[in-house]
Amino acid sequence: QKEVEQDPGPLSVPEGAIVSLNCTYSNSAFQYFMWYRQYSRKGPELLMYTYSSGNKEDGRFTAQVDKSSKYISLFIRDSQPSDSATYLCAMSPPNSKLTFGKGITLSVRP
Amino acid sequence: DSGVTQTPKHLITATGQRVTLRCSPRSGDLSVYWYQQSLDQGLQFLIQYYNGEERAKGNILERFSAQQFPDLHSELNLSSLELGDSALYFCASSVRDSRSTGELFFGEGSRLTVL
């Protein structure tokens, strides 16, 4: 079993839709959880960062962590064509390297 | 612009050859990480350097090596190239080393095609 599993996609939604992206993990030592966004022909950039279980909101983006279920989600409200990108979840134990999911490609149709 | 610079952006070479990828981290960042990204494997951690010293090793093949120089730039050397080495190679930098978790800043990658 891979340490981090991410829904494979791709995902295509109409503009304005609510998008839910999910990852599961197996390593109980993971304490830091991140979402990176990667536009075509670019490197990943950090979108959301959270440490504890619960929700963290930043504009149209909400990151949710459920450590008891080893499950994290990223919600995008009122999705825009500019949100079209690949989204990668990433996580790590304290003081250790990040492990990334394989990424899911999202396309938001105007 | 993340501030991390990678060269070359694109590289086409033949099997059995050797290439060097170069990375300049963000100003002030002491850690450099190398990742390989392919469609089937996703983003795979290869190796990390902190202030010139190797700090962590991931799924790096013996044919690959890296180093970080006193000016903090890093090079990833790939030798005896195989078709399966074709991938995007990313460099990332951060202020901290692996002893704490911090944001990684990625370059735009070097796309390697082995024919």
mmCIF file of C-alpha atoms in Angstrom:
data_model
loop_
_atom_site.group_PDB
_atom_site.id
_atom_site.type_symbol
_atom_site.label_atom_id
_atom_site.label_comp_id
_atom_site.label_asym_id
_atom_site.label_seq_id
_atom_site.Cartn_x
_atom_site.Cartn_y
_atom_site.Cartn_z
ATOM 1 C CA GLN A 1 0.000 0.000 0.000
ATOM 2 C CA LYS A 2 1.338 3.409 -0.951
ATOM 3 C CA GLU A 3 1.819 5.864 1.898
ATOM 4 C CA VAL A 4 -0.327 8.466 0.147
ATOM 5 C CA GLU A 5 -3.170 7.705 -2.238
ATOM 6 C CA GLN A 6 -4.860 10.389 -4.275
ATOM 7 C CA ASP A 7 -7.941 10.101 -6.510
ATOM 8 C CA PRO A 8 -6.461 9.697 -9.999
ATOM 9 C CA GLY A 9 -8.789 11.902 -12.061
ATOM 10 C CA PRO A 10 -8.840 13.733 -14.338
ATOM 11 C CA LEU A 11 -11.715 15.861 -13.148
ATOM 12 C CA SER A 12 -13.751 18.238 -15.290
ATOM 13 C CA VAL A 13 -16.344 20.586 -13.777
ATOM 14 C CA PRO A 14 -18.330 23.609 -14.983
ATOM 15 C CA GLU A 15 -17.400 27.078 -13.787
ATOM 16 C CA GLY A 16 -18.947 27.861 -10.417
ATOM 17 C CA ALA A 17 -19.002 24.252 -9.216
ATOM 18 C CA ILE A 18 -17.772 23.110 -5.829
ATOM 19 C CA VAL A 19 -14.779 20.825 -6.220
ATOM 20 C CA SER A 20 -13.695 18.205 -3.705
ATOM 21 C CA LEU A 21 -10.212 16.699 -3.948
ATOM 22 C CA ASN A 22 -9.202 13.903 -1.609
ATOM 23 C CA CYS A 23 -6.206 11.973 -0.337
ATOM 24 C CA THR A 24 -5.841 9.098 2.075
ATOM 25 C CA TYR A 25 -2.698 8.070 3.885
ATOM 26 C CA SER A 26 -1.426 5.129 5.890
ATOM 27 C CA ASN A 27 1.405 6.599 7.962
ATOM 28 C CA SER A 28 0.134 7.624 11.401
ATOM 29 C CA ALA A 29 3.282 9.688 11.888
ATOM 30 C CA PHE A 30 2.160 12.265 9.308
ATOM 31 C CA GLN A 31 1.440 15.509 11.142
ATOM 32 C CA TYR A 32 1.818 18.208 8.473
ATOM 33 C CA PHE A 33 -0.543 18.334 5.523
ATOM 34 C CA MET A 34 -0.281 20.481 2.431
ATOM 35 C CA TRP A 35 -1.867 21.033 -0.927
ATOM 36 C CA TYR A 36 0.267 22.120 -3.847
ATOM 37 C CA ARG A 37 -1.049 23.452 -7.144
ATOM 38 C CA GLN A 38 0.859 22.881 -10.360
ATOM 39 C CA TYR A 39 0.005 24.720 -13.551
ATOM 40 C CA SER A 40 1.021 23.220 -16.871
ATOM 41 C CA ARG A 41 4.754 23.561 -17.533
ATOM 42 C CA LYS A 42 5.352 25.030 -14.077
ATOM 43 C CA GLY A 43 6.609 23.754 -10.752
ATOM 44 C CA PRO A 44 4.267 23.016 -7.839
ATOM 45 C CA GLU A 45 3.428 25.923 -5.537
ATOM 46 C CA LEU A 46 2.084 25.719 -2.010
ATOM 47 C CA LEU A 47 -1.641 26.403 -1.796
ATOM 48 C CA MET A 48 -2.656 25.341 1.706
ATOM 49 C CA TYR A 49 -0.785 24.179 4.806
ATOM 50 C CA THR A 50 -2.293 22.722 7.937
ATOM 51 C CA TYR A 51 -1.063 20.927 11.011
ATOM 52 C CA SER A 52 -4.069 19.892 13.024
ATOM 53 C CA SER A 53 -7.303 18.073 12.344
ATOM 54 C CA GLY A 54 -10.192 20.245 11.304
ATOM 55 C CA ASN A 55 -10.775 22.858 8.639
ATOM 56 C CA LYS A 56 -8.643 25.729 7.402
ATOM 57 C CA GLU A 57 -10.112 28.287 5.059
ATOM 58 C CA ASP A 58 -8.386 30.685 2.681
ATOM 59 C CA GLY A 59 -10.703 32.533 0.338
ATOM 60 C CA ARG A 60 -12.421 30.023 -1.922
ATOM 61 C CA PHE A 61 -10.223 27.176 -0.665
ATOM 62 C CA THR A 62 -10.824 24.997 2.399
ATOM 63 C CA ALA A 63 -8.444 22.290 3.561
ATOM 64 C CA GLN A 64 -9.865 19.591 5.781
ATOM 65 C CA VAL A 65 -7.908 17.031 7.788
ATOM 66 C CA ASP A 66 -9.351 14.004 9.566
ATOM 67 C CA LYS A 67 -6.484 12.264 11.317
ATOM 68 C CA SER A 68 -8.695 9.564 12.812
ATOM 69 C CA SER A 69 -9.694 8.452 9.309
ATOM 70 C CA LYS A 70 -6.316 9.359 7.746
ATOM 71 C CA TYR A 71 -8.107 11.451 5.152
ATOM 72 C CA ILE A 72 -7.546 14.953 3.844
ATOM 73 C CA SER A 73 -9.579 17.025 1.430
ATOM 74 C CA LEU A 74 -9.339 20.269 -0.471
ATOM 75 C CA PHE A 75 -12.580 22.059 -1.342
ATOM 76 C CA ILE A 76 -12.737 24.764 -3.982
ATOM 77 C CA ARG A 77 -15.862 26.934 -3.971
ATOM 78 C CA ASP A 78 -17.099 28.873 -7.002
ATOM 79 C CA SER A 79 -14.448 27.237 -9.165
ATOM 80 C CA GLN A 80 -12.925 29.366 -11.926
ATOM 81 C CA PRO A 81 -11.191 28.453 -15.186
ATOM 82 C CA SER A 82 -8.012 29.811 -13.592
ATOM 83 C CA ASP A 83 -8.239 26.962 -11.059
ATOM 84 C CA SER A 84 -7.514 24.487 -13.860
ATOM 85 C CA ALA A 85 -4.301 22.807 -12.761
ATOM 86 C CA THR A 86 -2.926 19.668 -11.159
ATOM 87 C CA TYR A 87 -3.412 19.486 -7.397
ATOM 88 C CA LEU A 88 -1.034 17.438 -5.278
ATOM 89 C CA CYS A 89 -1.502 16.567 -1.648
ATOM 90 C CA ALA A 90 1.658 16.322 0.431
ATOM 91 C CA MET A 91 2.321 15.310 3.996
ATOM 92 C CA SER A 92 5.135 14.614 6.411
ATOM 93 C CA PRO A 93 5.954 13.552 9.937
ATOM 94 C CA PRO A 94 7.660 16.164 12.122
ATOM 95 C CA ASN A 95 11.243 16.835 11.010
ATOM 96 C CA SER A 96 11.089 14.666 7.905
ATOM 97 C CA LYS A 97 10.628 14.838 4.189
ATOM 98 C CA LEU A 98 7.388 15.470 2.332
ATOM 99 C CA THR A 99 5.596 12.617 0.602
ATOM 100 C CA PHE A 100 3.409 13.648 -2.326
ATOM 101 C CA GLY A 101 0.304 12.117 -3.826
ATOM 102 C CA LYS A 102 0.376 11.502 -7.577
ATOM 103 C CA GLY A 103 -1.819 14.507 -8.259
ATOM 104 C CA ILE A 104 -5.181 15.049 -9.880
ATOM 105 C CA THR A 105 -5.708 17.232 -12.925
ATOM 106 C CA LEU A 106 -8.676 19.578 -12.636
ATOM 107 C CA SER A 107 -10.270 21.310 -15.604
ATOM 108 C CA VAL A 108 -12.873 24.035 -14.987
ATOM 109 C CA ARG A 109 -14.998 24.647 -18.081
ATOM 110 C CA PRO A 110 -16.191 28.232 -18.728
ATOM 111 C CA ASP B 1 8.216 33.359 -9.867
ATOM 112 C CA SER B 2 9.408 31.132 -7.004
ATOM 113 C CA GLY B 3 12.974 32.426 -7.102
ATOM 114 C CA VAL B 4 14.364 28.952 -7.826
ATOM 115 C CA THR B 5 16.176 28.730 -11.150
ATOM 116 C CA GLN B 6 16.714 25.512 -13.058
ATOM 117 C CA THR B 7 18.685 24.935 -16.232
ATOM 118 C CA PRO B 8 18.306 23.636 -18.841
ATOM 119 C CA LYS B 9 14.522 23.745 -19.290
ATOM 120 C CA HIS B 10 14.580 21.031 -21.929
ATOM 121 C CA LEU B 11 17.145 18.379 -22.721
ATOM 122 C CA ILE B 12 17.073 15.648 -25.344
ATOM 123 C CA THR B 13 19.770 13.017 -25.280
ATOM 124 C CA ALA B 14 20.451 9.402 -26.159
ATOM 125 C CA THR B 15 20.561 6.264 -24.046
ATOM 126 C CA GLY B 16 23.878 5.700 -22.329
ATOM 127 C CA GLN B 17 24.698 9.396 -22.157
ATOM 128 C CA ARG B 18 25.291 11.584 -19.103
ATOM 129 C CA VAL B 19 23.645 14.911 -18.304
ATOM 130 C CA THR B 20 23.900 17.519 -15.576
ATOM 131 C CA LEU B 21 20.964 19.518 -14.314
ATOM 132 C CA ARG B 22 21.602 22.713 -12.419
ATOM 133 C CA CYS B 23 19.636 24.485 -9.714
ATOM 134 C CA SER B 24 20.039 27.834 -8.000
ATOM 135 C CA PRO B 25 17.928 28.066 -4.830
ATOM 136 C CA ARG B 26 16.090 31.132 -3.584
ATOM 137 C CA SER B 27 18.294 33.712 -1.975
ATOM 138 C CA GLY B 28 18.755 32.744 1.668
ATOM 139 C CA ASP B 29 17.560 29.163 1.323
ATOM 140 C CA LEU B 30 20.054 26.596 2.566
ATOM 141 C CA SER B 31 18.207 23.412 1.604
ATOM 142 C CA VAL B 32 17.932 22.035 -1.903
ATOM 143 C CA TYR B 33 15.737 19.092 -2.833
ATOM 144 C CA TRP B 34 15.603 17.142 -6.083
ATOM 145 C CA TYR B 35 12.420 15.459 -7.274
ATOM 146 C CA GLN B 36 11.575 13.378 -10.307
ATOM 147 C CA GLN B 37 8.070 13.645 -11.762
ATOM 148 C CA SER B 38 6.613 11.149 -14.193
ATOM 149 C CA LEU B 39 3.031 10.390 -15.176
ATOM 150 C CA ASP B 40 2.981 6.946 -13.600
ATOM 151 C CA GLN B 41 5.011 7.619 -10.436
ATOM 152 C CA GLY B 42 4.081 11.193 -9.588
ATOM 153 C CA LEU B 43 6.525 13.395 -7.705
ATOM 154 C CA GLN B 44 9.297 11.230 -6.246
ATOM 155 C CA PHE B 45 11.852 12.562 -3.790
ATOM 156 C CA LEU B 46 15.427 11.887 -4.858
ATOM 157 C CA ILE B 47 17.806 13.662 -2.510
ATOM 158 C CA GLN B 48 18.204 16.670 -0.231
ATOM 159 C CA TYR B 49 21.195 18.823 0.636
ATOM 160 C CA TYR B 50 21.479 21.338 3.432
ATOM 161 C CA ASN B 51 24.282 23.868 3.382
ATOM 162 C CA GLY B 52 26.505 21.615 1.308
ATOM 163 C CA GLU B 53 25.842 18.360 3.131
ATOM 164 C CA GLU B 54 23.613 15.486 2.101
ATOM 165 C CA ARG B 55 20.678 15.328 4.530
ATOM 166 C CA ALA B 56 18.197 12.825 3.150
ATOM 167 C CA LYS B 57 18.055 10.286 0.392
ATOM 168 C CA GLY B 58 14.991 8.967 -1.349
ATOM 169 C CA ASN B 59 14.486 6.813 -4.394
ATOM 170 C CA ILE B 60 17.657 7.886 -6.135
ATOM 171 C CA LEU B 61 19.309 5.409 -8.466
ATOM 172 C CA GLU B 62 23.014 4.640 -8.134
ATOM 173 C CA ARG B 63 23.475 6.057 -11.662
ATOM 174 C CA PHE B 64 22.362 9.433 -10.305
ATOM 175 C CA SER B 65 24.366 11.684 -8.040
ATOM 176 C CA ALA B 66 24.073 15.201 -6.742
ATOM 177 C CA GLN B 67 26.036 17.795 -4.872
ATOM 178 C CA GLN B 68 25.577 21.244 -3.392
ATOM 179 C CA PHE B 69 28.363 23.743 -3.818
ATOM 180 C CA PRO B 70 29.626 26.428 -1.399
ATOM 181 C CA ASP B 71 27.535 29.054 -3.199
ATOM 182 C CA LEU B 72 24.527 26.777 -2.471
ATOM 183 C CA HIS B 73 23.695 25.958 -6.060
ATOM 184 C CA SER B 74 23.194 22.271 -6.741
ATOM 185 C CA GLU B 75 23.742 19.902 -9.608
ATOM 186 C CA LEU B 76 22.062 16.582 -10.335
ATOM 187 C CA ASN B 77 24.124 14.243 -12.494
ATOM 188 C CA LEU B 78 22.355 11.487 -14.396
ATOM 189 C CA SER B 79 24.550 8.890 -16.112
ATOM 190 C CA SER B 80 24.118 5.774 -18.260
ATOM 191 C CA LEU B 81 20.730 7.161 -19.178
ATOM 192 C CA GLU B 82 17.867 4.811 -19.970
ATOM 193 C CA LEU B 83 14.571 5.450 -21.710
ATOM 194 C CA GLY B 84 12.820 5.230 -18.354
ATOM 195 C CA ASP B 85 14.779 8.203 -17.032
ATOM 196 C CA SER B 86 12.728 10.488 -19.252
ATOM 197 C CA ALA B 87 10.850 12.721 -16.818
ATOM 198 C CA LEU B 88 10.563 16.171 -15.346
ATOM 199 C CA TYR B 89 13.228 16.878 -12.754
ATOM 200 C CA PHE B 90 12.384 19.524 -10.195
ATOM 201 C CA CYS B 91 14.571 21.330 -7.774
ATOM 202 C CA ALA B 92 13.031 22.868 -4.680
ATOM 203 C CA SER B 93 14.526 24.956 -1.918
ATOM 204 C CA SER B 94 13.606 25.925 1.599
ATOM 205 C CA VAL B 95 15.138 27.825 4.449
ATOM 206 C CA ARG B 96 15.120 24.890 6.817
ATOM 207 C CA ASP B 97 16.579 21.407 6.653
ATOM 208 C CA SER B 98 14.748 18.145 7.149
ATOM 209 C CA ARG B 99 14.717 18.646 10.911
ATOM 210 C CA SER B 100 11.656 20.820 10.555
ATOM 211 C CA THR B 101 8.877 21.124 8.077
ATOM 212 C CA GLY B 102 8.679 24.172 5.937
ATOM 213 C CA GLU B 103 7.331 25.298 2.626
ATOM 214 C CA LEU B 104 9.167 24.089 -0.451
ATOM 215 C CA PHE B 105 9.666 26.484 -3.357
ATOM 216 C CA PHE B 106 9.920 24.690 -6.673
ATOM 217 C CA GLY B 107 11.679 25.676 -9.851
ATOM 218 C CA GLU B 108 10.023 25.243 -13.228
ATOM 219 C CA GLY B 109 11.758 21.948 -13.846
ATOM 220 C CA SER B 110 14.063 20.408 -16.408
ATOM 221 C CA ARG B 111 12.336 18.148 -18.923
ATOM 222 C CA LEU B 112 14.630 15.290 -19.882
ATOM 223 C CA THR B 113 13.881 13.158 -22.912
ATOM 224 C CA VAL B 114 16.041 10.096 -23.504
ATOM 225 C CA LEU B 115 15.788 8.648 -27.015
#
